[in-house]
PDB file of C-alpha atoms in Angstrom:
ATOM      1  CA  MET A   1      96.050  55.065 170.243  1.00 60.00           C
ATOM      2  CA  GLU A   2      95.130  56.103 166.693  1.00 62.00           C
ATOM      3  CA  GLY A   3      93.896  59.706 166.134  1.00 65.00           C
ATOM      4  CA  SER A   4      90.345  59.786 164.878  1.00 71.00           C
ATOM      5  CA  ASP A   5      89.694  61.131 161.354  1.00 76.00           C
ATOM      6  CA  THR A   6      88.417  64.559 162.341  1.00 83.00           C
ATOM      7  CA  TYR A   7      89.826  66.734 159.486  1.00 87.00           C
ATOM      8  CA  LEU A   8      86.961  67.344 157.057  1.00 86.00           C
ATOM      9  CA  ILE A   9      87.710  67.801 153.402  1.00 87.00           C
ATOM     10  CA  ARG A  10      84.094  68.304 152.513  1.00 88.00           C
ATOM     11  CA  PRO A  11      81.497  70.238 154.546  1.00 89.00           C
ATOM     12  CA  ASN A  12      78.684  68.103 155.776  1.00 87.00           C
ATOM     13  CA  HIS A  13      75.271  69.076 154.438  1.00 87.00           C
ATOM     14  CA  GLN A  14      74.350  71.316 157.392  1.00 86.00           C
ATOM     15  CA  HIS A  15      77.457  73.407 156.921  1.00 89.00           C
ATOM     16  CA  LYS A  16      77.301  74.017 153.212  1.00 91.00           C
ATOM     17  CA  PHE A  17      77.056  77.527 151.821  1.00 91.00           C
ATOM     18  CA  LYS A  18      73.338  78.219 151.664  1.00 92.00           C
ATOM     19  CA  PRO A  19      72.455  80.644 148.855  1.00 94.00           C
ATOM     20  CA  ALA A  20      68.884  81.226 150.045  1.00 94.00           C
ATOM     21  CA  ILE A  21      69.980  82.456 153.460  1.00 93.00           C
ATOM     22  CA  VAL A  22      72.690  84.669 152.109  1.00 94.00           C
ATOM     23  CA  LYS A  23      70.307  86.118 149.510  1.00 95.00           C
ATOM     24  CA  GLU A  24      68.010  87.129 152.347  1.00 94.00           C
ATOM     25  CA  TYR A  25      70.863  88.909 154.154  1.00 92.00           C
ATOM     26  CA  ILE A  26      71.852  90.736 150.989  1.00 94.00           C
ATOM     27  CA  HIS A  27      68.273  91.743 150.309  1.00 95.00           C
ATOM     28  CA  GLU A  28      67.712  93.109 153.783  1.00 93.00           C
ATOM     29  CA  ILE A  29      70.933  95.054 153.976  1.00 94.00           C
ATOM     30  CA  VAL A  30      70.674  96.606 150.537  1.00 95.00           C
ATOM     31  CA  ARG A  31      67.010  97.542 151.023  1.00 94.00           C
ATOM     32  CA  GLU A  32      67.824  99.216 154.284  1.00 94.00           C
ATOM     33  CA  ARG A  33      70.828 101.108 153.042  1.00 93.00           C
ATOM     34  CA  LEU A  34      69.656 102.132 149.575  1.00 94.00           C
ATOM     35  CA  SER A  35      65.980 102.875 149.781  1.00 93.00           C
ATOM     36  CA  GLY A  36      65.396 106.485 148.883  1.00 91.00           C
ATOM     37  CA  VAL A  37      69.046 107.117 148.092  1.00 93.00           C
ATOM     38  CA  ARG A  38      69.891 109.100 144.977  1.00 93.00           C
ATOM     39  CA  TYR A  39      72.995 108.357 142.843  1.00 92.00           C
ATOM     40  CA  ASN A  40      75.650 110.838 143.877  1.00 92.00           C
ATOM     41  CA  PRO A  41      79.105 110.336 142.216  1.00 92.00           C
ATOM     42  CA  GLU A  42      80.901 111.665 145.221  1.00 93.00           C
ATOM     43  CA  GLU A  43      79.248 109.437 147.770  1.00 93.00           C
ATOM     44  CA  VAL A  44      78.852 106.300 145.744  1.00 94.00           C
ATOM     45  CA  PRO A  45      82.472 104.947 146.092  1.00 95.00           C
ATOM     46  CA  GLU A  46      82.274 105.039 149.896  1.00 94.00           C
ATOM     47  CA  LEU A  47      78.726 103.735 149.913  1.00 94.00           C
ATOM     48  CA  SER A  48      79.618 100.712 147.742  1.00 94.00           C
ATOM     49  CA  HIS A  49      82.694  99.947 149.815  1.00 94.00           C
ATOM     50  CA  SER A  50      80.836 100.108 153.059  1.00 94.00           C
ATOM     51  CA  LEU A  51      77.990  97.982 151.666  1.00 95.00           C
ATOM     52  CA  ALA A  52      80.466  95.335 150.579  1.00 95.00           C
ATOM     53  CA  ASP A  53      82.144  95.296 154.015  1.00 95.00           C
ATOM     54  CA  CYS A  54      78.808  95.219 155.808  1.00 94.00           C
ATOM     55  CA  ILE A  55      77.551  92.264 153.762  1.00 95.00           C
ATOM     56  CA  LYS A  56      80.866  90.469 154.099  1.00 94.00           C
ATOM     57  CA  ASP A  57      80.707  90.767 157.922  1.00 94.00           C
ATOM     58  CA  LYS A  58      77.123  89.574 158.081  1.00 94.00           C
ATOM     59  CA  VAL A  59      77.835  86.499 155.995  1.00 94.00           C
ATOM     60  CA  LYS A  60      80.977  85.734 158.028  1.00 93.00           C
ATOM     61  CA  ASN A  61      79.004  85.832 161.206  1.00 93.00           C
ATOM     62  CA  ALA A  62      76.424  83.481 159.744  1.00 91.00           C
ATOM     63  CA  GLY A  63      78.869  80.704 160.557  1.00 87.00           C
ATOM     64  CA  PHE A  64      79.925  79.251 157.190  1.00 89.00           C
ATOM     65  CA  ASP A  65      83.058  77.608 158.562  1.00 87.00           C
ATOM     66  CA  ARG A  66      86.041  77.097 156.296  1.00 91.00           C
ATOM     67  CA  TYR A  67      84.509  79.193 153.517  1.00 94.00           C
ATOM     68  CA  LYS A  68      86.479  81.896 151.744  1.00 94.00           C
ATOM     69  CA  LEU A  69      84.067  84.748 150.709  1.00 94.00           C
ATOM     70  CA  VAL A  70      84.131  87.159 147.815  1.00 95.00           C
ATOM     71  CA  VAL A  71      81.465  89.901 147.906  1.00 95.00           C
ATOM     72  CA  GLN A  72      80.947  92.069 144.832  1.00 95.00           C
ATOM     73  CA  VAL A  73      78.839  95.214 144.818  1.00 96.00           C
ATOM     74  CA  VAL A  74      78.009  97.107 141.633  1.00 95.00           C
ATOM     75  CA  ILE A  75      76.045 100.410 141.882  1.00 95.00           C
ATOM     76  CA  GLY A  76      75.091 102.267 138.709  1.00 94.00           C
ATOM     77  CA  GLU A  77      73.090 105.286 137.788  1.00 94.00           C
ATOM     78  CA  GLN A  78      69.780 104.784 136.016  1.00 92.00           C
ATOM     79  CA  ARG A  79      69.827 106.711 132.800  1.00 91.00           C
ATOM     80  CA  GLY A  80      68.286 104.302 130.377  1.00 89.00           C
ATOM     81  CA  GLN A  81      71.537 102.668 129.366  1.00 90.00           C
ATOM     82  CA  GLY A  82      71.805  98.900 128.857  1.00 89.00           C
ATOM     83  CA  VAL A  83      73.968  96.865 131.311  1.00 91.00           C
ATOM     84  CA  LYS A  84      74.797  93.193 131.513  1.00 92.00           C
ATOM     85  CA  MET A  85      76.697  91.441 134.303  1.00 93.00           C
ATOM     86  CA  SER A  86      77.710  87.806 134.114  1.00 93.00           C
ATOM     87  CA  SER A  87      80.031  85.474 136.074  1.00 94.00           C
ATOM     88  CA  ARG A  88      81.556  82.098 135.646  1.00 94.00           C
ATOM     89  CA  CYS A  89      83.503  80.154 138.214  1.00 94.00           C
ATOM     90  CA  LEU A  90      86.028  77.367 138.022  1.00 94.00           C
ATOM     91  CA  TRP A  91      85.474  75.610 141.359  1.00 94.00           C
ATOM     92  CA  ASP A  92      84.138  72.509 143.083  1.00 93.00           C
ATOM     93  CA  ALA A  93      80.368  72.602 142.377  1.00 92.00           C
ATOM     94  CA  ASP A  94      79.701  70.208 145.244  1.00 92.00           C
ATOM     95  CA  THR A  95      81.056  72.511 147.968  1.00 93.00           C
ATOM     96  CA  ASP A  96      81.063  76.024 146.511  1.00 95.00           C
ATOM     97  CA  ASN A  97      78.108  78.247 145.687  1.00 95.00           C
ATOM     98  CA  TYR A  98      76.985  81.804 145.237  1.00 95.00           C
ATOM     99  CA  ALA A  99      74.071  84.122 146.045  1.00 95.00           C
ATOM    100  CA  GLU A 100      73.027  87.321 144.324  1.00 94.00           C
ATOM    101  CA  ASP A 101      70.398  90.065 144.455  1.00 95.00           C
ATOM    102  CA  VAL A 102      69.376  93.104 142.470  1.00 95.00           C
ATOM    103  CA  PHE A 103      67.886  96.268 143.898  1.00 95.00           C
ATOM    104  CA  MET A 104      66.499  99.166 141.809  1.00 93.00           C
ATOM    105  CA  ASN A 105      64.952 102.503 142.533  1.00 91.00           C
ATOM    106  CA  ASP A 106      64.469 105.294 139.980  1.00 89.00           C
ATOM    107  CA  SER A 107      67.876 106.837 140.424  1.00 92.00           C
ATOM    108  CA  LEU A 108      70.152 103.896 140.793  1.00 94.00           C
ATOM    109  CA  PHE A 109      70.477 100.091 140.545  1.00 94.00           C
ATOM    110  CA  CYS A 110      72.584  97.865 142.748  1.00 95.00           C
ATOM    111  CA  VAL A 111      73.712  94.275 142.061  1.00 95.00           C
ATOM    112  CA  VAL A 112      75.356  92.241 144.831  1.00 96.00           C
ATOM    113  CA  ALA A 113      76.983  88.810 144.334  1.00 96.00           C
ATOM    114  CA  VAL A 114      78.457  86.772 147.142  1.00 96.00           C
ATOM    115  CA  PHE A 115      80.655  83.736 146.274  1.00 95.00           C
ATOM    116  CA  GLY A 116      81.547  81.155 148.849  1.00 94.00           C
ATOM    117  CA  SER A 117      84.411  78.755 148.205  1.00 94.00           C
ATOM    118  CA  TYR A 118      85.322  75.901 150.560  1.00 94.00           C
ATOM    119  CA  TYR A 119      88.936  75.840 151.797  1.00 92.00           C
ATOM    120  CA  TYR A 120      90.135  72.279 151.900  1.00 90.00           C
TER     121      TYR A 120
ATOM    122  CA  MET B   1     101.532  77.659 148.452  1.00 42.00           C
ATOM    123  CA  ASP B   2     101.478  79.737 145.293  1.00 48.00           C
ATOM    124  CA  ASP B   3     101.701  83.499 145.464  1.00 51.00           C
ATOM    125  CA  TYR B   4      98.927  85.015 143.371  1.00 51.00           C
ATOM    126  CA  GLN B   5     100.474  88.542 143.282  1.00 57.00           C
ATOM    127  CA  THR B   6     102.983  87.696 140.583  1.00 70.00           C
ATOM    128  CA  GLU B   7     100.324  86.022 138.519  1.00 74.00           C
ATOM    129  CA  GLU B   8      97.937  88.962 138.565  1.00 82.00           C
ATOM    130  CA  GLU B   9      99.696  90.365 135.547  1.00 84.00           C
ATOM    131  CA  GLU B  10      99.433  87.078 133.738  1.00 85.00           C
ATOM    132  CA  SER B  11      95.696  86.840 134.270  1.00 86.00           C
ATOM    133  CA  ALA B  12      95.231  90.524 133.381  1.00 89.00           C
ATOM    134  CA  PHE B  13      96.937  89.840 130.070  1.00 88.00           C
ATOM    135  CA  VAL B  14      94.809  86.731 129.481  1.00 87.00           C
ATOM    136  CA  VAL B  15      91.635  88.786 130.185  1.00 89.00           C
ATOM    137  CA  GLU B  16      92.583  91.669 127.935  1.00 89.00           C
ATOM    138  CA  GLU B  17      93.200  89.319 125.069  1.00 89.00           C
ATOM    139  CA  SER B  18      89.850  87.553 125.562  1.00 88.00           C
ATOM    140  CA  VAL B  19      87.940  90.828 125.659  1.00 90.00           C
ATOM    141  CA  GLU B  20      89.660  92.213 122.630  1.00 89.00           C
ATOM    142  CA  ALA B  21      89.032  89.028 120.720  1.00 88.00           C
ATOM    143  CA  THR B  22      85.289  88.872 121.618  1.00 88.00           C
ATOM    144  CA  ILE B  23      83.993  92.463 121.443  1.00 87.00           C
ATOM    145  CA  GLY B  24      86.961  94.450 120.121  1.00 84.00           C
ATOM    146  CA  ARG B  25      85.320  96.035 117.114  1.00 84.00           C
ATOM    147  CA  ASN B  26      81.631  95.871 118.049  1.00 89.00           C
ATOM    148  CA  THR B  27      79.093  98.591 118.825  1.00 91.00           C
ATOM    149  CA  TYR B  28      76.733  98.069 121.762  1.00 91.00           C
ATOM    150  CA  GLN B  29      73.739  96.049 120.651  1.00 91.00           C
ATOM    151  CA  HIS B  30      71.235  95.056 123.242  1.00 91.00           C
ATOM    152  CA  ASN B  31      70.316  91.801 121.685  1.00 93.00           C
ATOM    153  CA  ARG B  32      73.892  90.597 121.412  1.00 92.00           C
ATOM    154  CA  VAL B  33      75.242  91.724 124.781  1.00 92.00           C
ATOM    155  CA  ASN B  34      74.069  88.508 126.417  1.00 92.00           C
ATOM    156  CA  GLN B  35      76.085  86.392 124.121  1.00 92.00           C
ATOM    157  CA  TRP B  36      79.160  88.692 124.321  1.00 92.00           C
ATOM    158  CA  SER B  37      79.364  88.725 128.032  1.00 92.00           C
ATOM    159  CA  THR B  38      78.948  84.973 128.249  1.00 93.00           C
ATOM    160  CA  SER B  39      81.615  84.452 125.699  1.00 92.00           C
ATOM    161  CA  VAL B  40      84.091  86.892 127.283  1.00 91.00           C
ATOM    162  CA  VAL B  41      83.716  85.193 130.610  1.00 92.00           C
ATOM    163  CA  GLU B  42      83.907  81.696 129.303  1.00 92.00           C
ATOM    164  CA  GLN B  43      86.969  82.488 127.226  1.00 91.00           C
ATOM    165  CA  CYS B  44      88.749  84.059 130.188  1.00 91.00           C
ATOM    166  CA  LEU B  45      87.925  81.157 132.414  1.00 91.00           C
ATOM    167  CA  GLY B  46      89.023  78.695 129.775  1.00 91.00           C
ATOM    168  CA  GLN B  47      92.396  80.411 129.337  1.00 90.00           C
ATOM    169  CA  LEU B  48      92.914  80.722 133.104  1.00 90.00           C
ATOM    170  CA  GLY B  49      92.142  77.061 133.594  1.00 91.00           C
ATOM    171  CA  LYS B  50      94.733  76.190 130.937  1.00 91.00           C
ATOM    172  CA  LEU B  51      97.439  77.946 132.957  1.00 88.00           C
ATOM    173  CA  GLY B  52      97.170  74.852 135.200  1.00 89.00           C
ATOM    174  CA  LYS B  53      97.657  76.688 138.539  1.00 90.00           C
ATOM    175  CA  PRO B  54      96.181  75.291 141.747  1.00 92.00           C
ATOM    176  CA  PHE B  55      93.475  78.000 142.038  1.00 92.00           C
ATOM    177  CA  LYS B  56      89.742  78.219 142.009  1.00 94.00           C
ATOM    178  CA  TYR B  57      88.718  81.165 139.809  1.00 93.00           C
ATOM    179  CA  ILE B  58      85.679  83.500 139.865  1.00 94.00           C
ATOM    180  CA  VAL B  59      85.414  85.655 136.725  1.00 94.00           C
ATOM    181  CA  ASN B  60      82.903  88.474 136.572  1.00 94.00           C
ATOM    182  CA  CYS B  61      82.129  90.679 133.546  1.00 94.00           C
ATOM    183  CA  ILE B  62      80.105  93.869 133.308  1.00 94.00           C
ATOM    184  CA  ILE B  63      79.266  95.378 129.909  1.00 93.00           C
ATOM    185  CA  MET B  64      77.661  98.786 129.980  1.00 93.00           C
ATOM    186  CA  GLN B  65      76.526 101.068 127.170  1.00 93.00           C
ATOM    187  CA  LYS B  66      78.143 104.490 127.100  1.00 92.00           C
ATOM    188  CA  ASN B  67      75.544 107.088 127.828  1.00 91.00           C
ATOM    189  CA  GLY B  68      76.957 109.353 130.503  1.00 91.00           C
ATOM    190  CA  ALA B  69      75.729 107.324 133.438  1.00 92.00           C
ATOM    191  CA  GLY B  70      78.079 106.498 136.267  1.00 91.00           C
ATOM    192  CA  LEU B  71      79.005 103.055 137.553  1.00 93.00           C
ATOM    193  CA  GLN B  72      80.908 101.951 140.630  1.00 94.00           C
ATOM    194  CA  THR B  73      82.044  98.447 141.579  1.00 94.00           C
ATOM    195  CA  ALA B  74      83.450  97.409 144.955  1.00 94.00           C
ATOM    196  CA  SER B  75      84.402  94.057 146.449  1.00 94.00           C
ATOM    197  CA  ALA B  76      85.196  92.842 149.928  1.00 94.00           C
ATOM    198  CA  CYS B  77      86.918  89.503 150.372  1.00 94.00           C
ATOM    199  CA  PHE B  78      87.455  87.194 153.253  1.00 94.00           C
ATOM    200  CA  TRP B  79      90.466  85.061 152.272  1.00 94.00           C
ATOM    201  CA  ASP B  80      94.166  84.450 152.845  1.00 93.00           C
ATOM    202  CA  ASN B  81      96.069  87.525 151.716  1.00 92.00           C
ATOM    203  CA  SER B  82      99.299  85.668 151.144  1.00 92.00           C
ATOM    204  CA  THR B  83      97.874  83.232 148.606  1.00 92.00           C
ATOM    205  CA  ASP B  84      94.768  84.735 147.133  1.00 92.00           C
ATOM    206  CA  GLY B  85      94.258  87.823 144.993  1.00 90.00           C
ATOM    207  CA  SER B  86      92.226  89.560 142.391  1.00 92.00           C
ATOM    208  CA  CYS B  87      92.675  91.751 139.359  1.00 92.00           C
ATOM    209  CA  ALA B  88      90.297  94.118 137.523  1.00 93.00           C
ATOM    210  CA  VAL B  89      90.601  94.957 133.836  1.00 93.00           C
ATOM    211  CA  ARG B  90      88.785  97.991 132.424  1.00 92.00           C
ATOM    212  CA  TRP B  91      88.312  98.139 128.688  1.00 92.00           C
ATOM    213  CA  GLU B  92      86.316 100.547 126.550  1.00 90.00           C
ATOM    214  CA  ASN B  93      85.551 101.433 122.991  1.00 90.00           C
ATOM    215  CA  LYS B  94      83.342 104.174 121.528  1.00 91.00           C
ATOM    216  CA  SER B  95      80.036 102.643 122.493  1.00 92.00           C
ATOM    217  CA  MET B  96      80.556 100.620 125.644  1.00 92.00           C
ATOM    218  CA  TYR B  97      82.570  99.865 128.747  1.00 93.00           C
ATOM    219  CA  CYS B  98      83.622  96.426 129.798  1.00 93.00           C
ATOM    220  CA  ILE B  99      84.928  95.650 133.324  1.00 94.00           C
ATOM    221  CA  VAL B 100      86.256  92.191 134.111  1.00 94.00           C
ATOM    222  CA  ASN B 101      87.167  91.065 137.630  1.00 94.00           C
ATOM    223  CA  VAL B 102      89.058  87.903 138.275  1.00 94.00           C
ATOM    224  CA  PHE B 103      89.351  86.479 141.782  1.00 94.00           C
ATOM    225  CA  GLY B 104      91.841  83.651 142.353  1.00 93.00           C
ATOM    226  CA  LEU B 105      91.514  81.499 145.501  1.00 93.00           C
ATOM    227  CA  ALA B 106      94.288  79.084 146.345  1.00 92.00           C
ATOM    228  CA  ILE B 107      93.395  75.494 147.010  1.00 89.00           C
TER     229      ILE B 107
END
């Protein structure tokens, strides 16, 4: 009896990384955790770490099977300086994707980027 | 499967070279920062791709003007620790900071 071909090397459309859904998660979590927070150099390292972990757990539980995740959180103080953040990826554009969101209040800004890469 | 840990130094070197070559002697200029960050990232990615390793790469670059403000970056990753890894390169000159993060995911 031949084994059936059940090992997937590509996610089917339903299971692909969905940027819109992940962006919603990011938006919700950041809004909840950072509204009304002032930039404090002593608290910020812990805050950014915990935000990254929290978002990573939320996206993991959203059920993107076989996806490796990289969550990047950048929190900066608002002092009128110029900042630019950019990313490029060398990956499989058919299966891999990313989601990002920016949050600002008058004391800080926060950029979150989540990258999902399919593990063949 | 390839072990990324030993290649972290290699990619850090590649990144430092790319940053130095692109913005080494420049002063922060708002209207050029777009082009600089794109070019830093694309050069890094190009050099990393040329290494020919079986990895998917994510390269991220932050360029910030020096003005006394604080900046913190953090990342959380869900991957295979034995094959995947990342490296962060911090670079600065008199007028700006540049932070480049490279994440390598084994295929």
